[in-house]
Short mmCIF file of C-alpha atoms and ligand atoms in Angstrom, two decimals:
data_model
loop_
_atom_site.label_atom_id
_atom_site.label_comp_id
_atom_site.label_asym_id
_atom_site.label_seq_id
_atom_site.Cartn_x
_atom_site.Cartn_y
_atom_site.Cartn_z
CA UNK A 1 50.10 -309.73 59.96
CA UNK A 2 49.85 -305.75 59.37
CA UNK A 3 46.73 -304.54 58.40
CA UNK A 4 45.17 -304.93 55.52
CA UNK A 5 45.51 -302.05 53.55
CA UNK A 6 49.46 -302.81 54.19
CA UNK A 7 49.57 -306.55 53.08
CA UNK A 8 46.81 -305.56 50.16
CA UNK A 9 49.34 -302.87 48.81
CA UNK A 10 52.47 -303.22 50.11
CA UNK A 11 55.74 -305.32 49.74
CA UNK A 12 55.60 -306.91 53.16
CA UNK A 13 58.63 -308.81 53.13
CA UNK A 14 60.33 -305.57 52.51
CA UNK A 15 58.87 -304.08 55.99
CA UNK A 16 59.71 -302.34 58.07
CA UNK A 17 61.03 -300.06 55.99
CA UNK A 18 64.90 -298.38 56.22
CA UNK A 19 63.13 -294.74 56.83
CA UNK A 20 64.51 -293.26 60.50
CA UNK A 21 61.88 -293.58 63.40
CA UNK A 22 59.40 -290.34 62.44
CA UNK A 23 60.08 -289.87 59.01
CA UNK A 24 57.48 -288.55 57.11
CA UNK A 25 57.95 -290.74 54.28
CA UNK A 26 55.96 -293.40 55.60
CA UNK A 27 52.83 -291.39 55.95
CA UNK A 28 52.97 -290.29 52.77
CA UNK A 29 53.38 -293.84 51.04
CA UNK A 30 50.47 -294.43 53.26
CA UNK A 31 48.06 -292.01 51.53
CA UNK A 32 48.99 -292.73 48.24
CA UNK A 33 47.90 -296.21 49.48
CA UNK A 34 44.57 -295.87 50.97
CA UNK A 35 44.27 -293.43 47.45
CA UNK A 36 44.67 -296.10 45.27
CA UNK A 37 43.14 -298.33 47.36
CA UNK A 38 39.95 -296.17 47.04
CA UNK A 39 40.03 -295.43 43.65
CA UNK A 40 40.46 -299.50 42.68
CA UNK A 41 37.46 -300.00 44.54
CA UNK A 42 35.30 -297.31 42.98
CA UNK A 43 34.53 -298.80 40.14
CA UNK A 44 33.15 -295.75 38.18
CA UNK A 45 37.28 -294.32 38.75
CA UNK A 46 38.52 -296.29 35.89
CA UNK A 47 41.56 -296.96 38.25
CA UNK A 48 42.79 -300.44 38.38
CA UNK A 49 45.81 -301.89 39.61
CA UNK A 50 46.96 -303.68 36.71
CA UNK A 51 47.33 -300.35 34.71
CA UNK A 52 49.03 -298.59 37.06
CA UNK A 53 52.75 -298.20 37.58
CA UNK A 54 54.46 -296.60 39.93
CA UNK A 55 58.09 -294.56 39.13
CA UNK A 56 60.48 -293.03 41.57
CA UNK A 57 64.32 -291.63 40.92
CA UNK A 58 66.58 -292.09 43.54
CA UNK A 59 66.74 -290.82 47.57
CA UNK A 60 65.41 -291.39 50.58
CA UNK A 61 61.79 -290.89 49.94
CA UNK A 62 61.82 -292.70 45.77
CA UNK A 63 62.34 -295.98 47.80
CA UNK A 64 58.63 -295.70 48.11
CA UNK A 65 58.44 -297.38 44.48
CA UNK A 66 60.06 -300.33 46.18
CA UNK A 67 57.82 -300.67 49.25
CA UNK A 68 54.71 -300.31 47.46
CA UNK A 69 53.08 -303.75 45.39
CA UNK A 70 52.72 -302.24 42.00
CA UNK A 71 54.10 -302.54 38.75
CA UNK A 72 56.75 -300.33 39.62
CA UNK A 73 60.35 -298.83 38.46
CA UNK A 74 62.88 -297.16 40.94
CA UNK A 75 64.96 -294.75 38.17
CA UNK A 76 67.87 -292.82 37.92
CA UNK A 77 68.28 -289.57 40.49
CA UNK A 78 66.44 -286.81 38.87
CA UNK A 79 64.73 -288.76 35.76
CA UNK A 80 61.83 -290.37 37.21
CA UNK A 81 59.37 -287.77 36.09
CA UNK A 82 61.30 -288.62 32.49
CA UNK A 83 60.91 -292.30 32.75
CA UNK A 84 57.22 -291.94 33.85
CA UNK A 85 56.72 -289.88 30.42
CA UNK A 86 58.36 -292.40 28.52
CA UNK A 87 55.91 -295.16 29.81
CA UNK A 88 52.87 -292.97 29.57
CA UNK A 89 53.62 -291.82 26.24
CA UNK A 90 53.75 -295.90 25.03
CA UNK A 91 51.25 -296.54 26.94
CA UNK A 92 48.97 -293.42 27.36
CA UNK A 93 45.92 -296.05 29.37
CA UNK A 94 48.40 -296.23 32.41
CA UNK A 95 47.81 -294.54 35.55
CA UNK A 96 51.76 -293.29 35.35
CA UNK A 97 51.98 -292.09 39.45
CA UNK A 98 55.36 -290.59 40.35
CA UNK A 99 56.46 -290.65 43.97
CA UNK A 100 59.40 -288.51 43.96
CA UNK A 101 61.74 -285.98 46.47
CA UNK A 102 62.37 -281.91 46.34
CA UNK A 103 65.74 -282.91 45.33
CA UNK A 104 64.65 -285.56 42.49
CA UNK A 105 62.06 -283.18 41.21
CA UNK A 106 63.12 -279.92 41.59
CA UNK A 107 66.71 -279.69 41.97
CA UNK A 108 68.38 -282.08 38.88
CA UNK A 109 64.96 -283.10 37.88
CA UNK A 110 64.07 -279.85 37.98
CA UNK A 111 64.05 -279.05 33.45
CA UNK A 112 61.71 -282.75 33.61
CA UNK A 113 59.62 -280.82 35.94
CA UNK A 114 58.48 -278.05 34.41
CA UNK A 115 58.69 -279.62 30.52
CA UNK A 116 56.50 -282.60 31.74
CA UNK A 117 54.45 -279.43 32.97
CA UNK A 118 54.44 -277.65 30.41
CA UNK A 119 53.36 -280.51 28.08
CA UNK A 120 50.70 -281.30 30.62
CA UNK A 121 51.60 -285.05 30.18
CA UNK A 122 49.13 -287.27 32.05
CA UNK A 123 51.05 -287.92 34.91
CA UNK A 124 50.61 -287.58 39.02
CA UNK A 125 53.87 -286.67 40.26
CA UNK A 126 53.75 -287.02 44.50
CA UNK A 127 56.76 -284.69 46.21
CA UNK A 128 57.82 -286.01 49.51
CA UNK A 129 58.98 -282.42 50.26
CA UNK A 130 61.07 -282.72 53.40
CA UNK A 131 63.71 -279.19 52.43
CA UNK A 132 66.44 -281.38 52.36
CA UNK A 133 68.50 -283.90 50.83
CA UNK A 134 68.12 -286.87 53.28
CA UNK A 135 69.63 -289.87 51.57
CA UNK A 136 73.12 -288.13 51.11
CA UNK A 137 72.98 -286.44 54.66
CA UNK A 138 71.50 -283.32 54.63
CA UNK A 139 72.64 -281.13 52.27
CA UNK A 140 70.40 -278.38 51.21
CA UNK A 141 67.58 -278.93 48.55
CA UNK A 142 66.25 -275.97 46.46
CA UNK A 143 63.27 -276.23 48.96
CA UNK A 144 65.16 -275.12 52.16
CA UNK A 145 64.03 -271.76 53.54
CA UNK A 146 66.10 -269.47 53.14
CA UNK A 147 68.41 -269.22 56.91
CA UNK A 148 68.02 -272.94 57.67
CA UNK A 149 71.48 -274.59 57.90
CA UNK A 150 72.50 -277.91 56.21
CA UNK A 151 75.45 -279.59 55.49
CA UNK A 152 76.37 -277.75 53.09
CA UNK A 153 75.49 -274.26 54.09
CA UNK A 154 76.87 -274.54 57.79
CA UNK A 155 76.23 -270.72 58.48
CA UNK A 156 72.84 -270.63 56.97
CA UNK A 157 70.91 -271.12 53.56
CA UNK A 158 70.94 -267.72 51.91
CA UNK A 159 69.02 -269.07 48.49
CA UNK A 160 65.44 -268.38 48.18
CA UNK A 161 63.22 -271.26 48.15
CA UNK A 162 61.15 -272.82 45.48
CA UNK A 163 57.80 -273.14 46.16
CA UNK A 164 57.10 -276.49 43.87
CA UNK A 165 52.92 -276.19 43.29
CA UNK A 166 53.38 -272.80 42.38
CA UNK A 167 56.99 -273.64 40.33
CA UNK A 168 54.77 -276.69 38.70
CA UNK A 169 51.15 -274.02 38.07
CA UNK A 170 53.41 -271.77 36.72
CA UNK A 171 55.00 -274.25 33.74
CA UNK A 172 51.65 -275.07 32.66
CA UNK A 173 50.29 -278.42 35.02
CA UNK A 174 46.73 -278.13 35.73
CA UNK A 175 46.12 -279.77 38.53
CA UNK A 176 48.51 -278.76 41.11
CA UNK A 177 47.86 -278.91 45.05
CA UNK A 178 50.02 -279.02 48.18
CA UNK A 179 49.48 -280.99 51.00
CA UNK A 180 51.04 -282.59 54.36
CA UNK A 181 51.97 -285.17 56.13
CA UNK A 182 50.10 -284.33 59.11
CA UNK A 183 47.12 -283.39 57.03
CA UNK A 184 46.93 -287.35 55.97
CA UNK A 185 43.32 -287.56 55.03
CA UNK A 186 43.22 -283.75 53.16
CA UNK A 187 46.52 -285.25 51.21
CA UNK A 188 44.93 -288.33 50.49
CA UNK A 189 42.08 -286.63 48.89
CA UNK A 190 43.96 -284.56 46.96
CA UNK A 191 46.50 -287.09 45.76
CA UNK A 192 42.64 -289.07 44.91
CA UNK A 193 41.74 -285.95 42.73
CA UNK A 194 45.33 -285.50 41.12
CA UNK A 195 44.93 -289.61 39.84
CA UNK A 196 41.57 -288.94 38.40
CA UNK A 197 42.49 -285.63 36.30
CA UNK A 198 43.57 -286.39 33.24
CA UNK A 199 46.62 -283.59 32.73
CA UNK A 200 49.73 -282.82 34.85
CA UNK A 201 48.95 -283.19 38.29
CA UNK A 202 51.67 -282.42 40.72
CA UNK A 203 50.60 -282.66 44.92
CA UNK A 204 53.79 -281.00 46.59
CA UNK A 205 53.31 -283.14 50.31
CA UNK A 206 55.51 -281.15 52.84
CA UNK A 207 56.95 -284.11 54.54
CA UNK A 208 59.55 -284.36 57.81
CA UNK A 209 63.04 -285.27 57.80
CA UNK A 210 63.98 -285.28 61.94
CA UNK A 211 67.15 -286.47 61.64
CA UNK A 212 68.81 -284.13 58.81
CA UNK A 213 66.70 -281.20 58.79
CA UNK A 214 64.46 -280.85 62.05
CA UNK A 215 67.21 -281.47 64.69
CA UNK A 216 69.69 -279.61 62.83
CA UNK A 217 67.57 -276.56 62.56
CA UNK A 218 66.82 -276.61 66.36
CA UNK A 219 63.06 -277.66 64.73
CA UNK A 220 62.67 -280.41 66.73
CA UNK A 221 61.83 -283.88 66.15
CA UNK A 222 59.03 -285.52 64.00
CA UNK A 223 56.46 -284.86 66.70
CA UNK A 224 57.24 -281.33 67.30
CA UNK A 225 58.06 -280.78 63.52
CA UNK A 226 54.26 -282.30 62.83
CA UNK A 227 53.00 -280.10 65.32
CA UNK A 228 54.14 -277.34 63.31
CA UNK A 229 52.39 -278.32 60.25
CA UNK A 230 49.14 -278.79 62.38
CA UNK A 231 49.56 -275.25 63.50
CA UNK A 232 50.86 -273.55 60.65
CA UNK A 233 49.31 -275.37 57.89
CA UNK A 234 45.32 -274.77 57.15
CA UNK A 235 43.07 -276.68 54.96
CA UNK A 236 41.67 -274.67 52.10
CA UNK A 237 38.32 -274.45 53.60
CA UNK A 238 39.51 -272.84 56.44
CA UNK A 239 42.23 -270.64 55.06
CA UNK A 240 39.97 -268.82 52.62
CA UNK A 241 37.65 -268.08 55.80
CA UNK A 242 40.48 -266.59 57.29
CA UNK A 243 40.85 -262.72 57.62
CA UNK A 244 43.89 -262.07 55.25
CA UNK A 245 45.84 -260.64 58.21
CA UNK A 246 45.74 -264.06 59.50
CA UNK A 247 46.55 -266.10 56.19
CA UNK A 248 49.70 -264.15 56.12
CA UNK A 249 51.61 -266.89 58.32
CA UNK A 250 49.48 -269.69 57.21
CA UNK A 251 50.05 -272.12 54.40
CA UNK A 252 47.31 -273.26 52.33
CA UNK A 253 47.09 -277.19 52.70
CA UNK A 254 44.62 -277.55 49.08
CA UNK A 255 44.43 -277.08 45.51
CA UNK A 256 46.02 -274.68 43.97
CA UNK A 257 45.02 -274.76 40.20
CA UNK A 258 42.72 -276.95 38.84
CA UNK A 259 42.29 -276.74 35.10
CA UNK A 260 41.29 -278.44 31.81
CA UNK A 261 44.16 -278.28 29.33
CA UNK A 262 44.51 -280.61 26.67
CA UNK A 263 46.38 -283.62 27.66
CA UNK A 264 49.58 -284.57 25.49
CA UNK A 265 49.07 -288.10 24.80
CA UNK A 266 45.65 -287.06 23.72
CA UNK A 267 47.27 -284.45 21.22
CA UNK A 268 49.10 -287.16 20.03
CA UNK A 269 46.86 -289.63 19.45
CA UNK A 270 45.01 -286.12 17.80
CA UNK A 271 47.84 -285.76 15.64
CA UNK A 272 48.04 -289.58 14.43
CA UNK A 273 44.53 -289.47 13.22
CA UNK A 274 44.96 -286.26 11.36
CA UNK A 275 48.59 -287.34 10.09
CA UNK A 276 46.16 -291.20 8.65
CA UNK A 277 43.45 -288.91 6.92
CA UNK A 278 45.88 -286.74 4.89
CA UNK A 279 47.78 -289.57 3.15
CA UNK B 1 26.92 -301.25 58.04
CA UNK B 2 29.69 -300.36 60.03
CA UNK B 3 31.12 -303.47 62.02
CA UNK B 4 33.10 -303.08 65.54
CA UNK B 5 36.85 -302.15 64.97
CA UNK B 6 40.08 -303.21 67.58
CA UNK B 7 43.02 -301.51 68.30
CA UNK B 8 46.19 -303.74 67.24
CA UNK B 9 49.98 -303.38 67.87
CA UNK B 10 52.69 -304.44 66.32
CA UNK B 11 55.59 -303.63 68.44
CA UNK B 12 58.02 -305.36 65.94
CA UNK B 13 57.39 -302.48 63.71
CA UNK B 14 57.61 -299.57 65.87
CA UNK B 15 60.66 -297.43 66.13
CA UNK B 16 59.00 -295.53 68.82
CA UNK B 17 59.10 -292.34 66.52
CA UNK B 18 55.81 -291.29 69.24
CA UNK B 19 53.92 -289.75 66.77
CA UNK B 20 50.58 -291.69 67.69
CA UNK B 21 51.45 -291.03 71.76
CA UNK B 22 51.56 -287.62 70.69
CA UNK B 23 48.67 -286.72 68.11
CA UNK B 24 46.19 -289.52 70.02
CA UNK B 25 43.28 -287.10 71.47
CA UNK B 26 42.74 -289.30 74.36
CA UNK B 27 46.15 -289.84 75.28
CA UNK B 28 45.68 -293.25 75.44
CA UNK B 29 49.01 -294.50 74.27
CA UNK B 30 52.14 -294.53 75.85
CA UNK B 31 56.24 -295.45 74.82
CA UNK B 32 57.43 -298.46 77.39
CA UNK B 33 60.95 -299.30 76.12
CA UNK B 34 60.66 -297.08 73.37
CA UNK B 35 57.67 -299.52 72.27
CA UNK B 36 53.98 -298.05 71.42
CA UNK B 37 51.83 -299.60 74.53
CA UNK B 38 47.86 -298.87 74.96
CA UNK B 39 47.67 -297.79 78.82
CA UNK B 40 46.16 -299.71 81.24
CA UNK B 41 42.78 -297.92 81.71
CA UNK B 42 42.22 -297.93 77.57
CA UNK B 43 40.61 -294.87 76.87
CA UNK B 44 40.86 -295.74 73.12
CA UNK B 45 38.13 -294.77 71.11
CA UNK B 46 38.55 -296.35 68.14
CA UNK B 47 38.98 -292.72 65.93
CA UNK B 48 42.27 -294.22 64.02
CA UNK B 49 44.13 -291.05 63.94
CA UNK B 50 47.23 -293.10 65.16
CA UNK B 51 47.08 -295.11 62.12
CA UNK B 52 46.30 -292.16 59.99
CA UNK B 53 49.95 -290.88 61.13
CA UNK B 54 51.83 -294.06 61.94
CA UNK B 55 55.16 -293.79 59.61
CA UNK B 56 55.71 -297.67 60.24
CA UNK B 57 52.60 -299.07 59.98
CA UNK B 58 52.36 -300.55 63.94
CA UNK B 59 49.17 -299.73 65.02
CA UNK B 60 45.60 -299.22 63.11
CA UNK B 61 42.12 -300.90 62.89
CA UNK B 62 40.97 -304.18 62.53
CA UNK B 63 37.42 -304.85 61.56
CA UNK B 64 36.21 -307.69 64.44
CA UNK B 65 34.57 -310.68 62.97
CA UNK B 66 30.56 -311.04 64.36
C1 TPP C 301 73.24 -288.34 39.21
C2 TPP C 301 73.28 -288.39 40.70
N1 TPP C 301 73.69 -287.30 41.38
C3 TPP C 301 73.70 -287.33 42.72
C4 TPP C 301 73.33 -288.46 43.39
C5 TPP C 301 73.40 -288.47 44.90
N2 TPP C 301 72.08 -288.34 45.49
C6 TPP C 301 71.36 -289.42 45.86
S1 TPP C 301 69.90 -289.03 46.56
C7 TPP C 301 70.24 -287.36 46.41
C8 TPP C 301 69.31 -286.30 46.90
C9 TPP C 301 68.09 -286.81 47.56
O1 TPP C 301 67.27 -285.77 47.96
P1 TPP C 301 65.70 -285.82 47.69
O2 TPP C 301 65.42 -286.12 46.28
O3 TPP C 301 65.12 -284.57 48.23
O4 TPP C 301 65.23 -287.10 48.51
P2 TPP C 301 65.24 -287.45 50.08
O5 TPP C 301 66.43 -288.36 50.28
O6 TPP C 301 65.35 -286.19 50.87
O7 TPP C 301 63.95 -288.15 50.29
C10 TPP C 301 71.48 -287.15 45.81
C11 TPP C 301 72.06 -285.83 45.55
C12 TPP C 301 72.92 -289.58 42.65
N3 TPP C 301 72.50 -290.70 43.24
N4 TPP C 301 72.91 -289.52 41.31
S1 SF4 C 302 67.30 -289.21 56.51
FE1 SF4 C 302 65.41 -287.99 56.68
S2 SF4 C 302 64.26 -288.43 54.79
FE2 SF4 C 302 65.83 -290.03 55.01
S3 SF4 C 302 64.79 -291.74 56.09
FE3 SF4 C 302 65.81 -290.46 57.66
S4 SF4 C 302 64.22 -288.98 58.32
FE4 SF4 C 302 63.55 -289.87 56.35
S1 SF4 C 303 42.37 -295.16 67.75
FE1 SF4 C 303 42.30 -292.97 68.40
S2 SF4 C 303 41.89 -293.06 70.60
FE2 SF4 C 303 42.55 -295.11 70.00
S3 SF4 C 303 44.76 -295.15 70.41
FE3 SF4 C 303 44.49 -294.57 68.23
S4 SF4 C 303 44.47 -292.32 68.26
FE4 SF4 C 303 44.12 -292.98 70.38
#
């Protein structure tokens, strides 16, 4: 018998999962777990688990949707972020939660992205940001830095990366934050505080690939690739007491922007009454 | 009140990725046969950072019954 967060919210029979030995998609699922977990027993968080649903696309990291006991819907590669707007717009009392991958979301779900954004739709979309395409072997995502090699770009990357909090601020979500998969608790917070706002929250979670990004980039496995986000990555608290000579390498594991736009189900519902009164 | 907490193992699960060996601060875990193990003189103290970090769900918590 796991324990008891896993048989609470997890598929057991379905365990262990396919992921490779290290993959950061298991820590991930895990915080958006022990979030939901947290928020169903708060009972002030509104949060249940009857009205929530949970909607990946396709790769290695949408599986989640599978693995995870919820109402749930494993998509199309690309259009989860479209299906989850579907459901939230019938349904607008749903806690819509997209767990989805750089690829999914930002390279041919990439237009859902920033509309879903830009409409500030009520959704929390989760990235399991690993830089890569893992489920097709590696070839490069729009998240790869710039230099890394992949499949597909055997003597080096030579796009520019997106960064996909800042890609997601910049349409219009207001909640946007990036966290880690080493950082398990500060991600689990923040994917906590992206379920409670009401707009477009997107938590970009940099995850680890080992076997098609890390080893191939001479990056090491998960433990040394983990290591590096320990090292390189700093909690907000602690990055904005840093000098800003010394943020300069760092990346901020935190929230990014934090706002309160109207939400688009709400405009709707807005609309509906004004469109009753003026028959 | 917080009740007392054990350290369990599921080898069956572990694909001896070494992420809690590695990230444990009392290095109190060790790969046998590419299998999570507590060592012998258990120096665990109970902090759960290996479950915090395990991708496969093989080691954590459990609350002990009084
Ligand atoms: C329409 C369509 N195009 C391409 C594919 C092939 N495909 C499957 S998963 C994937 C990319 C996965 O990358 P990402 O979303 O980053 O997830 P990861 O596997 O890295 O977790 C691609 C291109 C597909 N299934 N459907
Ligand atoms: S290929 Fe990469 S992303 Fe896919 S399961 Fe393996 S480590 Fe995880
Ligand atoms: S609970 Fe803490 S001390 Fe004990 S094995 Fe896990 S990481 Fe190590």
């Amino acid at each position: 018998m796991p324990s008891e967060l896993v048989h609470k919210f997890m598929r057991i029979d379905h365990l262990p999962h396919i992921w490779c030995a290290g993959c950061g998609n298991g820590i991930i699922m895990r915080d958006v777990a022990v979030a939901l977990q947290e928020l169903i027993d708060d009972p002030e968080s509104g949060v249940s688990r009857e009205k929530t649903v949970i909607v990946s696309g396709i790769g290695c990291s949408s599986r989640a949707a599978g693995y995870m006991d919820f109402d749930s819907i494993h998509t199309t590669h690309g259009r989860a972020i479209a299906f989850a707007t579907g459901i939230k717009f019938a349904h607008p009392e749903l806690e819509v939660i997209v767990l989805t991958g750089d690829g999914d979301c930002s390279a041919i779900g990439g237009n859902h992205l920033i509309h879903a954004a830009r409409r500030n739709i009520g959704l929390t979309v989760i990235a399991f940001n690993n830089d890569i395409y893992g489920m097709t072997g590696g070839q490069y995502s729009p998240t790869t830095p710039t230099g890394d090699v992949a499949t597909t770009a055997p003597y080096g990357n030579f796009d520019r990366p997106f960064d996909i909090a800042q890609l997601a601020a910049g349409a219009g979500a207001s909640f946007t934050a990036r966290g880690s998969a080493y950082h398990a608790r500060e991600t689990t917070e923040l994917i906590k505080q992206g379920i409670q706002h009401k707009g477009f929250s997107l938590i970009d979670v940099f995850s680890v690939c080992p076997t098609y990004y890390g080893r191939k980039n001479h990056k090491g496995g998960a433990v040394e690739m983990l290591a590096w986000q320990k090292e390189n990555m700093v909690p907000a608290s602690r990055y904005y007491a840093m000098s800003e000579e010394k943020r300069r390498d760092k990346i901020m594991v935190g929230i990014l922007t934090h706002n309160d736009f109207p939400e688009y189900t709400q405009q709707y519902a807005r609309l509906l009454e004004r469109a009753k009164k003026a028959k | 009140m917080v009740g007392k907490k054990m350290l369990v193992i599921d080898q069956s699960w572990c694909k001896g990725c070494g992420i809690c060996v590695a990230f444990c601060p009392k290095q109190a875990l060790e790969l046998v046969e590419e299998k999570v193990c507590l060592k012998a003189d258990n120096e665990c103290v109970l902090c759960g950072q290996c479950e915090l970090r395990c991708p496969d769900y093989a080691i954590w918590l459990e609350d002990l019954e009084e």
